[in-house]
PDB file of C-alpha atoms in Angstrom:
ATOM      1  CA  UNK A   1       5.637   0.791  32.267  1.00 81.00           C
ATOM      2  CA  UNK A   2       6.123  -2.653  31.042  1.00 86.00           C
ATOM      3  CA  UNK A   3       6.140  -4.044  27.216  1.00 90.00           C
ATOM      4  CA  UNK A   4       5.422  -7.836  26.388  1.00 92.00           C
ATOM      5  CA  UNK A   5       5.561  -9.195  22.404  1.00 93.00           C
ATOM      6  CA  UNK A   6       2.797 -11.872  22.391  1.00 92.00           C
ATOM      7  CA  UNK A   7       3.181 -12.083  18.689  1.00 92.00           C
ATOM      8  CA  UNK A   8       5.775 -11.155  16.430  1.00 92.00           C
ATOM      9  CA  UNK A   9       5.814 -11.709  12.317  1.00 91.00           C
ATOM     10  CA  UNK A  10       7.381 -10.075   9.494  1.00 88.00           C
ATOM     11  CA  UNK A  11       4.599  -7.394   9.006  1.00 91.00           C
ATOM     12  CA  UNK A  12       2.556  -7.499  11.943  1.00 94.00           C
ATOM     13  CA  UNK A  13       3.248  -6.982  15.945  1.00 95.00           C
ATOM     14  CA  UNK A  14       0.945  -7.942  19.313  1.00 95.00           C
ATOM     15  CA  UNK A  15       2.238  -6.486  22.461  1.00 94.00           C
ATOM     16  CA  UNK A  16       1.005  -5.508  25.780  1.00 93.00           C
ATOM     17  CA  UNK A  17       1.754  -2.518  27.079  1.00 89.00           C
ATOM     18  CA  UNK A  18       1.053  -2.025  30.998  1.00 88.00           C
ATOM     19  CA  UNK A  19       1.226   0.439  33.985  1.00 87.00           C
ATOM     20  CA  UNK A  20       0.125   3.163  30.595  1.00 88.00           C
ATOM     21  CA  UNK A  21      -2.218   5.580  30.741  1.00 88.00           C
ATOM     22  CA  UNK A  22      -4.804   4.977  27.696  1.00 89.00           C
ATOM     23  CA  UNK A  23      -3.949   8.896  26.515  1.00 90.00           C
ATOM     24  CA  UNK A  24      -0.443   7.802  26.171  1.00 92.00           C
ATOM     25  CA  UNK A  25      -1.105   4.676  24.707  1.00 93.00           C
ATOM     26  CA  UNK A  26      -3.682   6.784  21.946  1.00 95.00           C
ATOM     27  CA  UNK A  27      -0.852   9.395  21.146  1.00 95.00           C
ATOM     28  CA  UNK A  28       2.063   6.132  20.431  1.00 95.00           C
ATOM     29  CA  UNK A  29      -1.052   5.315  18.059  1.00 96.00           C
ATOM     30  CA  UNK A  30      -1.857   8.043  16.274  1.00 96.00           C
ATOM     31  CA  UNK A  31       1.778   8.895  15.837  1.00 96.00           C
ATOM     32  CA  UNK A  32       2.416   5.781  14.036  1.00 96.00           C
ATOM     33  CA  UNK A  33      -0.080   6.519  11.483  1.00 96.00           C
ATOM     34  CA  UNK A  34       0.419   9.641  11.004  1.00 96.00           C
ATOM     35  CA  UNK A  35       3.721  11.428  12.216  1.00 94.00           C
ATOM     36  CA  UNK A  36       6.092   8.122  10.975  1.00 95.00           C
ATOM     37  CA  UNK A  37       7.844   8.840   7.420  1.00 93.00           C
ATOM     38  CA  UNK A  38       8.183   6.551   4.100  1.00 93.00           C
ATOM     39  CA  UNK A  39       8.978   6.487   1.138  1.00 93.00           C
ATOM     40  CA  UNK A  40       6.212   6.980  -1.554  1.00 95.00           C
ATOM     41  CA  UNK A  41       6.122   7.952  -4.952  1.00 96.00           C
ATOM     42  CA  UNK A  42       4.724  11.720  -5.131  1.00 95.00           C
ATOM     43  CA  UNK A  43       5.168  12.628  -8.857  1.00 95.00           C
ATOM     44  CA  UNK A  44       5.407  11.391 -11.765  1.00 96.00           C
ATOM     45  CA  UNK A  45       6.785  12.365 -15.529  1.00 97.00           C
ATOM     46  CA  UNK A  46       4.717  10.665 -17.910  1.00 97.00           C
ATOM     47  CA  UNK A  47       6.783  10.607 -21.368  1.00 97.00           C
ATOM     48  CA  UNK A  48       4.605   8.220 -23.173  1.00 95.00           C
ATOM     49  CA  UNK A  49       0.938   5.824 -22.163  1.00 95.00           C
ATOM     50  CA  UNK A  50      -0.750   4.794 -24.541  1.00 93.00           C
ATOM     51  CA  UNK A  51      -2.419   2.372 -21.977  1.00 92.00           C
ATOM     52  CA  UNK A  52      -5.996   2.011 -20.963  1.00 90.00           C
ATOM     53  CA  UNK A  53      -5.283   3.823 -17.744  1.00 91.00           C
ATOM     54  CA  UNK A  54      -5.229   7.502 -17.761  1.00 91.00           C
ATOM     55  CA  UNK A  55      -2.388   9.255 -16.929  1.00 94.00           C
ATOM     56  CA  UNK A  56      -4.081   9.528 -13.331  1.00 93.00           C
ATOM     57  CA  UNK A  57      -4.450   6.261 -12.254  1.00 92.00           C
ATOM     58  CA  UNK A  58      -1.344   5.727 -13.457  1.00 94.00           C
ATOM     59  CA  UNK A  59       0.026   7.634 -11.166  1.00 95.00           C
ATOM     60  CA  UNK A  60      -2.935   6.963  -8.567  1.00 95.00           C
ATOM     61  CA  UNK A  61      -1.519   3.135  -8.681  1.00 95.00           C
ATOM     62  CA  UNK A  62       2.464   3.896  -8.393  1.00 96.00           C
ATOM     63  CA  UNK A  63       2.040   5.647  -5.836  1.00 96.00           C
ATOM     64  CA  UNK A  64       0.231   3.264  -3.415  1.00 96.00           C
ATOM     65  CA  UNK A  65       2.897   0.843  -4.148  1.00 96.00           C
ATOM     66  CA  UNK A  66       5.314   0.690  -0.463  1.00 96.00           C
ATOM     67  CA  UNK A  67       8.456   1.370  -1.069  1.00 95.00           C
ATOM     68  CA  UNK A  68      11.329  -0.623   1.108  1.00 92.00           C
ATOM     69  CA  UNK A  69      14.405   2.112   1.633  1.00 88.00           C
ATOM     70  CA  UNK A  70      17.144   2.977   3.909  1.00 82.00           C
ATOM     71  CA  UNK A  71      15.794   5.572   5.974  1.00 79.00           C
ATOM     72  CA  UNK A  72      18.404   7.011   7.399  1.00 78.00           C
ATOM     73  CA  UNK A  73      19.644   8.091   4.471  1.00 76.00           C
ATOM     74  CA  UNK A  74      16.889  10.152   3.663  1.00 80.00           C
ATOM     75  CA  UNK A  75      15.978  13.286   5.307  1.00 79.00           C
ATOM     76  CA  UNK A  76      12.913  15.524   4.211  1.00 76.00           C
ATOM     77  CA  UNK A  77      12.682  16.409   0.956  1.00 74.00           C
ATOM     78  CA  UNK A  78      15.029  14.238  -0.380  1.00 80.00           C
ATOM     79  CA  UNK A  79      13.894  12.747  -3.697  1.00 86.00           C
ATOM     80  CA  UNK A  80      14.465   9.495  -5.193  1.00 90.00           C
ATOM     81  CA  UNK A  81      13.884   8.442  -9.110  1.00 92.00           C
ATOM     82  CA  UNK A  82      12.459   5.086 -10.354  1.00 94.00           C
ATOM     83  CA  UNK A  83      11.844   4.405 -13.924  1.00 94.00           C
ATOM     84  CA  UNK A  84       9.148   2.490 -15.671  1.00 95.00           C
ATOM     85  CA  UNK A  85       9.112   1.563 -19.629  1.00 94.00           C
ATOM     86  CA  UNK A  86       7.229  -1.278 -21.205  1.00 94.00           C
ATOM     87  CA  UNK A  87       5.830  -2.235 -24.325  1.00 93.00           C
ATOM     88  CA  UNK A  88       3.067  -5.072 -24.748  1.00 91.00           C
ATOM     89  CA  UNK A  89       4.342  -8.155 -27.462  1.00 90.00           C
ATOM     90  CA  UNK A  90       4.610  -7.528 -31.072  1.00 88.00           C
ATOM     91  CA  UNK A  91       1.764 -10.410 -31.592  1.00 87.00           C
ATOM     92  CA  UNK A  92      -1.430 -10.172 -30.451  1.00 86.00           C
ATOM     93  CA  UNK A  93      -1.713 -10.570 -26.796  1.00 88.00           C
ATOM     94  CA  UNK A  94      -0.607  -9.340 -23.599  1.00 91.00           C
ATOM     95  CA  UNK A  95       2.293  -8.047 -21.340  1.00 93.00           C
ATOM     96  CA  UNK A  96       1.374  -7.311 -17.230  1.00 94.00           C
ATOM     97  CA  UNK A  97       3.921  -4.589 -15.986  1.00 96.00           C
ATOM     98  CA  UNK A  98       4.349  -5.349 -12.410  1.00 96.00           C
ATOM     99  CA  UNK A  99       6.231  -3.741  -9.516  1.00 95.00           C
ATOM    100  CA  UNK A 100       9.023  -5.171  -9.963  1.00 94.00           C
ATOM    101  CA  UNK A 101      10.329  -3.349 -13.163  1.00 94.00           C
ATOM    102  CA  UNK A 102      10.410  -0.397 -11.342  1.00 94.00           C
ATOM    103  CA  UNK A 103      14.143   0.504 -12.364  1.00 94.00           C
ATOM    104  CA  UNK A 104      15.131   2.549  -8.674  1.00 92.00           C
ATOM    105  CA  UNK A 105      18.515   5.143  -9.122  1.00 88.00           C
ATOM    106  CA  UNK A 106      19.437   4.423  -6.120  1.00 84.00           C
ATOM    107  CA  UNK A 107      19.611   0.729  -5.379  1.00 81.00           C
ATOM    108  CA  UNK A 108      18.118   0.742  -1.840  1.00 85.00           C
ATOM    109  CA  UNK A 109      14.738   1.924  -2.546  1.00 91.00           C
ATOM    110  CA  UNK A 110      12.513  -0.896  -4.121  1.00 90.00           C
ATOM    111  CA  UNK A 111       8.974  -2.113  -4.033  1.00 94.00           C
ATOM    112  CA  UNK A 112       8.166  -4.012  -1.013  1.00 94.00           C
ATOM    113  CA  UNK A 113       5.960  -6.345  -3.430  1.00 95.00           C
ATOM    114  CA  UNK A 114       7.260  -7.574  -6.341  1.00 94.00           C
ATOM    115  CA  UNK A 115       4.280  -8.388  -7.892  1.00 94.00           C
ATOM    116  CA  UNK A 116       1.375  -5.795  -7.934  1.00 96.00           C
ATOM    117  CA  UNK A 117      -0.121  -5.524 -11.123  1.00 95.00           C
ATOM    118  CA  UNK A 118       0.629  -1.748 -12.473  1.00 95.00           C
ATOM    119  CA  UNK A 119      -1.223  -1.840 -16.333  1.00 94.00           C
ATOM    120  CA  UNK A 120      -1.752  -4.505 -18.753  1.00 93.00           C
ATOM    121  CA  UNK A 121      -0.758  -3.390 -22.106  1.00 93.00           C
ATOM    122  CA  UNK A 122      -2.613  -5.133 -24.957  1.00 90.00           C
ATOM    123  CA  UNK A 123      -1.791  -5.823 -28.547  1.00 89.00           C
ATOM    124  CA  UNK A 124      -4.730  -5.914 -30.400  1.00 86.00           C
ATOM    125  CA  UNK A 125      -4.619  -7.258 -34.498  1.00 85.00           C
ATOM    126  CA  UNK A 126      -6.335  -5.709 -36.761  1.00 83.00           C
ATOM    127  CA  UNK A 127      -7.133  -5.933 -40.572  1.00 84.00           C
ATOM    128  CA  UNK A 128      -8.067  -3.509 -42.403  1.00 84.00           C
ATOM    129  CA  UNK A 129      -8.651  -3.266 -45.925  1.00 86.00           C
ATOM    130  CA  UNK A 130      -6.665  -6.980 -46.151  1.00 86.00           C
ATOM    131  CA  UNK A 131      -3.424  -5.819 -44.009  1.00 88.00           C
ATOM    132  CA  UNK A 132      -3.023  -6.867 -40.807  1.00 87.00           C
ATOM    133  CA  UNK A 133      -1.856  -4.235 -38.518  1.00 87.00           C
ATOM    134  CA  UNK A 134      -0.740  -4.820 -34.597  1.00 88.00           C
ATOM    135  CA  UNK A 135      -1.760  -2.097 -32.678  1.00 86.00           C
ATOM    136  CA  UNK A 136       1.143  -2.227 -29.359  1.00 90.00           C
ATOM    137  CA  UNK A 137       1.031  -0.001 -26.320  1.00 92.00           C
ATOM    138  CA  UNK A 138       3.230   1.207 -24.477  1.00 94.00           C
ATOM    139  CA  UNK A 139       4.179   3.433 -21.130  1.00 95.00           C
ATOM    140  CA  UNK A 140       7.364   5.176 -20.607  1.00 96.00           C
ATOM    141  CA  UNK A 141       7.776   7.124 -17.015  1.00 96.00           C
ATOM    142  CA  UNK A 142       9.997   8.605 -14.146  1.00 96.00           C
ATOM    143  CA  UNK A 143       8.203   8.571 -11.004  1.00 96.00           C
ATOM    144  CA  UNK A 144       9.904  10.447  -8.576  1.00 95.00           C
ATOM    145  CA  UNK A 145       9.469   9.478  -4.910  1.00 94.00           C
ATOM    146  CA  UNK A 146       9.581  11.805  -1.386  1.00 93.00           C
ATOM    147  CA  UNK A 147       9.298  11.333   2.072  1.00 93.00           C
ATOM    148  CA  UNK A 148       6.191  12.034   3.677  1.00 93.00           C
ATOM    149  CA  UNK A 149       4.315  11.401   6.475  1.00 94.00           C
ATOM    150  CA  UNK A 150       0.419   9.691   7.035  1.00 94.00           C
ATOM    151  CA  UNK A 151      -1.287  13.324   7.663  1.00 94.00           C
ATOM    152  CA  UNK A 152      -0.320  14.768   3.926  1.00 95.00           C
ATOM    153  CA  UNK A 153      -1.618  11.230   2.267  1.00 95.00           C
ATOM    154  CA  UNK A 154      -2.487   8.024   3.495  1.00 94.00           C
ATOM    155  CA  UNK A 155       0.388   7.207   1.132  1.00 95.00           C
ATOM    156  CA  UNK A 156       2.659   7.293   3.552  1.00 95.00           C
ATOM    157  CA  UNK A 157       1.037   5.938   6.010  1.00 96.00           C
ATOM    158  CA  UNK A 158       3.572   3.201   7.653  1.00 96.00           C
ATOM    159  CA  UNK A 159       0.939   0.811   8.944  1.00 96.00           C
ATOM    160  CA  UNK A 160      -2.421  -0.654   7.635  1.00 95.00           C
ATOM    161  CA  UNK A 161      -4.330  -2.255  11.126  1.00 93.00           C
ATOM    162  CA  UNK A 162      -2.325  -0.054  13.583  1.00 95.00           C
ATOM    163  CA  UNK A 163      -5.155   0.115  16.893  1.00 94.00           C
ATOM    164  CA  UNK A 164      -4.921  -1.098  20.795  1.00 94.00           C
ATOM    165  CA  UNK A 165      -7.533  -2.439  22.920  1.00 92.00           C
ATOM    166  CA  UNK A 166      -8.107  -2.050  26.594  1.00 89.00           C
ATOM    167  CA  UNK A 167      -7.570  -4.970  28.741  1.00 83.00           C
ATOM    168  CA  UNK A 168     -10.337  -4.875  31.596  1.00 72.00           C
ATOM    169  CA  UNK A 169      -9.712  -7.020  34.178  1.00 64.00           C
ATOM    170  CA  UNK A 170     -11.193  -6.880  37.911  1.00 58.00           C
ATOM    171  CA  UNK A 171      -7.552  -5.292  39.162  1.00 57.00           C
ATOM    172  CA  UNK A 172      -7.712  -2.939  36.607  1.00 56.00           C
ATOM    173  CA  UNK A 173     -10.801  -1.802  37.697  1.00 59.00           C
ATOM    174  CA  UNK A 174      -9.939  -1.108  41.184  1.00 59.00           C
ATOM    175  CA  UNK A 175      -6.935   0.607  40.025  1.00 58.00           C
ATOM    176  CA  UNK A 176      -7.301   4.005  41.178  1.00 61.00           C
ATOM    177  CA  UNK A 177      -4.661   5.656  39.175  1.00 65.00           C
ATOM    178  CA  UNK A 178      -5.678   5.207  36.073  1.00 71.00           C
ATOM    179  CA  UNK A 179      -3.160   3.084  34.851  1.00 79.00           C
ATOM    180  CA  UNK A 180      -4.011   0.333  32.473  1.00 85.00           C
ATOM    181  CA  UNK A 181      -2.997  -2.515  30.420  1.00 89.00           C
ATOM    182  CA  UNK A 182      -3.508  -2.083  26.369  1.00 92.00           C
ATOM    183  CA  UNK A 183      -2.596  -5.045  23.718  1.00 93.00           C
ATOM    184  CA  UNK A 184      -1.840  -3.286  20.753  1.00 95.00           C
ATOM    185  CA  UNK A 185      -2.152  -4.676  17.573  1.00 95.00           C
ATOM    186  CA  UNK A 186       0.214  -3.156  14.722  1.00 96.00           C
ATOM    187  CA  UNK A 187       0.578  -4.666  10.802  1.00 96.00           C
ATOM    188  CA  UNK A 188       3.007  -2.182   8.750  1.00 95.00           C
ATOM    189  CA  UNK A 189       2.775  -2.229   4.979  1.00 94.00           C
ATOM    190  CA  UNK A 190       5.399  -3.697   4.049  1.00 93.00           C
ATOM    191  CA  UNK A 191       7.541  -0.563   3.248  1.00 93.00           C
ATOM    192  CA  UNK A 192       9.286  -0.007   6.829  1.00 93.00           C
ATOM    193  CA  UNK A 193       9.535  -3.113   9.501  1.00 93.00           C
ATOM    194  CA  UNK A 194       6.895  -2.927  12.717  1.00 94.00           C
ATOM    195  CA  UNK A 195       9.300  -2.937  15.081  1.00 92.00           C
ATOM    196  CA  UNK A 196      10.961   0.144  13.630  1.00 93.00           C
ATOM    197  CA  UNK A 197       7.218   2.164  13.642  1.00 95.00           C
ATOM    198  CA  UNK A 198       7.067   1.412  16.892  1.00 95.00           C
ATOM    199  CA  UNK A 199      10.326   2.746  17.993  1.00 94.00           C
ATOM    200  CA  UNK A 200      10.515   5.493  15.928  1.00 94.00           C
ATOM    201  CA  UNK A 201       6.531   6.792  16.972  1.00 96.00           C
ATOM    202  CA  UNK A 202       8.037   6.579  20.325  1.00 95.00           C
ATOM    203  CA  UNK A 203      10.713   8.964  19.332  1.00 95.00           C
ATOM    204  CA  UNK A 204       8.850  11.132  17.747  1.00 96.00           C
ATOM    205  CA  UNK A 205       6.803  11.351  20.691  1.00 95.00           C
ATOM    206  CA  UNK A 206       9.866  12.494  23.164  1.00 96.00           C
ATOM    207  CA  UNK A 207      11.226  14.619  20.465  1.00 96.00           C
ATOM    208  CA  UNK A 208       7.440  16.614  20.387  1.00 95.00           C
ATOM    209  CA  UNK A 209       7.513  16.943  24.172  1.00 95.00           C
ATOM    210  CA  UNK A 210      10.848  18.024  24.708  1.00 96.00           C
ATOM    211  CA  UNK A 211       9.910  20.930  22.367  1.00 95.00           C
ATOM    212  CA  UNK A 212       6.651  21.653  24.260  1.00 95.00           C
ATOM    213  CA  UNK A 213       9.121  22.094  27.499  1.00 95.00           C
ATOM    214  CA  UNK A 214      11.515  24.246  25.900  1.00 95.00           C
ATOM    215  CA  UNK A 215       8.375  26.553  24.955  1.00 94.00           C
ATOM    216  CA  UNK A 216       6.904  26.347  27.945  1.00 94.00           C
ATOM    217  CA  UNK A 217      10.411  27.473  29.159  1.00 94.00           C
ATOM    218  CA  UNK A 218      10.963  30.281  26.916  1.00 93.00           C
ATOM    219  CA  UNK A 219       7.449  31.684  28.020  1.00 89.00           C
ATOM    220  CA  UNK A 220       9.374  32.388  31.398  1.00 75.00           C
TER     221      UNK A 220
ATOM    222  CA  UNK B  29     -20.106   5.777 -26.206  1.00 35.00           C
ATOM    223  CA  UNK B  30     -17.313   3.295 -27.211  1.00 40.00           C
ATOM    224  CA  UNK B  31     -14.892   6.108 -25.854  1.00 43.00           C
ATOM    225  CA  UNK B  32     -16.513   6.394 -22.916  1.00 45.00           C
ATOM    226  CA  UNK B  33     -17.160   2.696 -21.704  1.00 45.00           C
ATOM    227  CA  UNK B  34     -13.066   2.791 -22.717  1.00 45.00           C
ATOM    228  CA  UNK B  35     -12.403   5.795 -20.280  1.00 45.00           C
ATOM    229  CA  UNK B  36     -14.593   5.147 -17.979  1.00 45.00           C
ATOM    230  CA  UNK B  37     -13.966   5.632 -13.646  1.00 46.00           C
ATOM    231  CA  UNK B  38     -14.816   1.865 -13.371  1.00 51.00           C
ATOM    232  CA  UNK B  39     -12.416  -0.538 -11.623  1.00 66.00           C
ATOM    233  CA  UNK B  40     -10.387  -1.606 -14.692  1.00 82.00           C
ATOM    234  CA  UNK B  41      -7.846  -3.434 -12.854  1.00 91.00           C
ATOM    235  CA  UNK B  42      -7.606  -4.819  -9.420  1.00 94.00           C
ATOM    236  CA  UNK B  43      -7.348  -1.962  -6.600  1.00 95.00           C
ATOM    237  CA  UNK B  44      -3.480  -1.879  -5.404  1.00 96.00           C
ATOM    238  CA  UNK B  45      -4.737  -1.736  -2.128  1.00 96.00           C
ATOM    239  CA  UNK B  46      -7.909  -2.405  -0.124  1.00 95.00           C
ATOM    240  CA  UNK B  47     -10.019   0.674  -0.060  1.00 94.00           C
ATOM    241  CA  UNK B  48     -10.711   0.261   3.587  1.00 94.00           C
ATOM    242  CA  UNK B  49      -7.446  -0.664   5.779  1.00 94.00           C
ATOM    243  CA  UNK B  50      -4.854  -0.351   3.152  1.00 95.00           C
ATOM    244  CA  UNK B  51      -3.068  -3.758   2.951  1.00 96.00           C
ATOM    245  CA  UNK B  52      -1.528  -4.473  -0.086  1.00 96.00           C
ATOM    246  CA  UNK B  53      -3.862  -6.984  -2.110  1.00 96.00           C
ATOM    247  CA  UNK B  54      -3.739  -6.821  -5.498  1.00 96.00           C
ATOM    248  CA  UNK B  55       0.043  -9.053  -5.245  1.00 95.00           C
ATOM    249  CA  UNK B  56      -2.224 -12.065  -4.735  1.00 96.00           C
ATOM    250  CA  UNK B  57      -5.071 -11.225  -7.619  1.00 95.00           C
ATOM    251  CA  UNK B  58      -3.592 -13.376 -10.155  1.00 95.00           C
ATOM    252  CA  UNK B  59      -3.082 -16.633  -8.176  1.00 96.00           C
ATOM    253  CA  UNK B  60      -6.354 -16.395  -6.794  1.00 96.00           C
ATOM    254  CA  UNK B  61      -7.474 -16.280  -9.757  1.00 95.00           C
ATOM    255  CA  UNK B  62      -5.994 -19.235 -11.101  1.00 95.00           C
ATOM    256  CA  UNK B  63      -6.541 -20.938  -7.669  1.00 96.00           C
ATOM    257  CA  UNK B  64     -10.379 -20.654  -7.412  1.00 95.00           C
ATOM    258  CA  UNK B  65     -11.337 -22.264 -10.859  1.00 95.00           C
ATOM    259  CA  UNK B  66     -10.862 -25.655  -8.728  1.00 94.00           C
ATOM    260  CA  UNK B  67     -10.105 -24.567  -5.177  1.00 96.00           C
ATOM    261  CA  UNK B  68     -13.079 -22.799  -2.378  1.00 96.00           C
ATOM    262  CA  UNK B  69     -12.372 -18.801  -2.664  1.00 95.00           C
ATOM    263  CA  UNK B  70     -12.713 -18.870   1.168  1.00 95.00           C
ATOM    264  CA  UNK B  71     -10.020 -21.264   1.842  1.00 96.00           C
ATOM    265  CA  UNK B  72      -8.012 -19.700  -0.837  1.00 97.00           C
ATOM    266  CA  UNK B  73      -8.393 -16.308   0.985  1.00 97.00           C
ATOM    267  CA  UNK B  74      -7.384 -17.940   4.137  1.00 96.00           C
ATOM    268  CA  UNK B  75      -3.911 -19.668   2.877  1.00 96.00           C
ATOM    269  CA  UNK B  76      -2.958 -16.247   0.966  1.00 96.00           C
ATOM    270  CA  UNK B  77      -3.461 -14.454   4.240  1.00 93.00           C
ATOM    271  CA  UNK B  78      -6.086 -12.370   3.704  1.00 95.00           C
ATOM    272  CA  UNK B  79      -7.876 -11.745   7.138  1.00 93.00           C
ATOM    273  CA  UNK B  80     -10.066  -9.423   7.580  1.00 95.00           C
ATOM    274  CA  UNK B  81     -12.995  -8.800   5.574  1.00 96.00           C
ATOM    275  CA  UNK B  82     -12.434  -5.415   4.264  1.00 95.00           C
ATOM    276  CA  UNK B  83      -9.145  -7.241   2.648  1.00 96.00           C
ATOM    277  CA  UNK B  84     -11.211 -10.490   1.565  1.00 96.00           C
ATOM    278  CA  UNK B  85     -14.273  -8.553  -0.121  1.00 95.00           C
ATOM    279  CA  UNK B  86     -11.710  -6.548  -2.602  1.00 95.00           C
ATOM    280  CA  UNK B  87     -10.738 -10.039  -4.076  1.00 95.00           C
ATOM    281  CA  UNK B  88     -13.819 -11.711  -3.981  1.00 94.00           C
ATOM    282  CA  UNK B  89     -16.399  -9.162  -5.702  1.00 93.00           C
ATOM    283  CA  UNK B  90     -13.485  -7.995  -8.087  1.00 92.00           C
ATOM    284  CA  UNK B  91     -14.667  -7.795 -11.835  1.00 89.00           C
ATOM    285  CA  UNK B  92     -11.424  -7.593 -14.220  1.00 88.00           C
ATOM    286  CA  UNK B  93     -12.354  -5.361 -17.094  1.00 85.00           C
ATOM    287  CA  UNK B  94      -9.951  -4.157 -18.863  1.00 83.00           C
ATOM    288  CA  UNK B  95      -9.999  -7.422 -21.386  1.00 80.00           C
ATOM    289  CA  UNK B  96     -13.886  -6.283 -21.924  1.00 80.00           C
ATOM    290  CA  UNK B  97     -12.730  -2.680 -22.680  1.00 78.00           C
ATOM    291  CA  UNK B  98      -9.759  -3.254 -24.709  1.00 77.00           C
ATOM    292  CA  UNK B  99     -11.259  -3.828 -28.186  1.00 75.00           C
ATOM    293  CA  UNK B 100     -13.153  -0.204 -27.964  1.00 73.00           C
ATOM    294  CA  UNK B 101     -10.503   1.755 -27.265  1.00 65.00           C
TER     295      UNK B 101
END
């Protein structure tokens, strides 16, 4: 087995992998979508919105926003708090409340983008009856975020483009034992770095067959 | 009927992420906004990174409406 970067940048990774069987190469796949933990915001505590969005897509939108955190200092089930409060201008117009504000208690979780628009809150002017009257919103919330993995909610999902194609040369061909070359092409989110997927999918892997042989062995 | 064009399921602000592969696009909406009043979308698309096409489409046929919807709500 033999692993060549072609391509490395911040988000994405190209490498071949050689001498694999394409089963093995499939299961380093599908564990990096779907067996790799995040961060991601699971609930939030809506205090106050009196935004266009409902309380929903509120929510909906938080929670697709990567999160960049320490890992290892998380284990499952931990919980981590982030804060939200804005109000739009006291004269007519608008405020965008954007990733960024996202006030984190524990200052190594943050957004991996600062700015994704969350809401707009509008202040509108209006007269009525001869007073003018400036109608402000505002949205005041506690998201709190857990660590998950891609097969509860694509959420948590470490990687966006995470696939591998099968290199078929002439050699490969006449390879009788079903070894194979695969380029794999992985591009995280932004929340954990590639490199770190890959390893830890790889881990994960080992981890789940050790415990296959020890119940294989306790069958005995 | 003002309350429900106000509430309604449509898009009211760019998606967070693209509905299809899940990259993070909605960090570039408002420069490429600004950038194609005098600039080619395309080429915009290209320089802000934005690949593939599932990405490029959620950008390009994006309708901002929450400006239209805030006076009836």
């Amino acid at each position: 087995m033999e692993v060549k970067i072609i391509d490395q940048r911040e988000n994405e990774v190209k490498f071949v992998f050689s001498g694999v069987n394409v089963r093995f190469a499939n299961a380093l796949r599908r564990a990096m979508i779907a067996e790799v933990p995040k961060l991601a915001i699971d609930e939030v505590n809506i205090h106050e919105n009196t935004s266009l969005l409902y309380d929903e897509q509120l929510a909906l939108r938080l929670a697709l926003i990567p999160l960049k955190a320490d890992l290892g200092d998380y284990s499952v089930d931990d919980r981590s708090t982030l804060t939200l409060k804005a109000i739009s201008p006291e004269r007519a117009g608008y405020t965008m409340v954007y990733s960024k504000e996202l006030i984190s208690s524990d200052s190594g979780v943050k957004a991996a983008f600062e700015n994704i628009p969350i809401v707009k809150l509008i202040a509108t002017e209006r007269e009525i009856a001869g007073v003018r009257t400036i109608a402000r919103q505002t949205i005041a919330l506690e998201a709190i975020a857990r660590l998950g993995t891609g097969k509860e909610h694509a959420k948590w999902q470490p990687v966006t483009t995470c696939g591998y194609k099968i290199m078929s040369s002439e050699e490969a061909r006449s390879d009788l034992s079903n070894k194979k070359s695969v380029t794999f092409t992985v591009e995280g989110d932004g929340s954990v770095p590639v490199d770190e997927i890959v390893t830890e999918a790889a881990r994960i892997m080992r981890k789940k067959c050790e415990s296959m042989v020890d119940g294989v062995k306790s069958i005995k | 009927m003002q309350e429900r064009i106000g509430k309604s399921l449509i898009g009211k602000m760019i998606p967070v992420r693209c509905f299809t592969c899940g990259r993070v696009i909605s960090d570039v909406w408002e420069e490429y906004r600004e950038r194609i009043k005098n600039e080619d979308p395309g080429k915009v698309l290209d320089d802000l990174g934005i690949k593939r096409y599932c990405c490029r489409r959620m950008l390009l046929t994006h309708v901002e409406l929450i400006d239209e919807i805030a006076p009836y709500e």
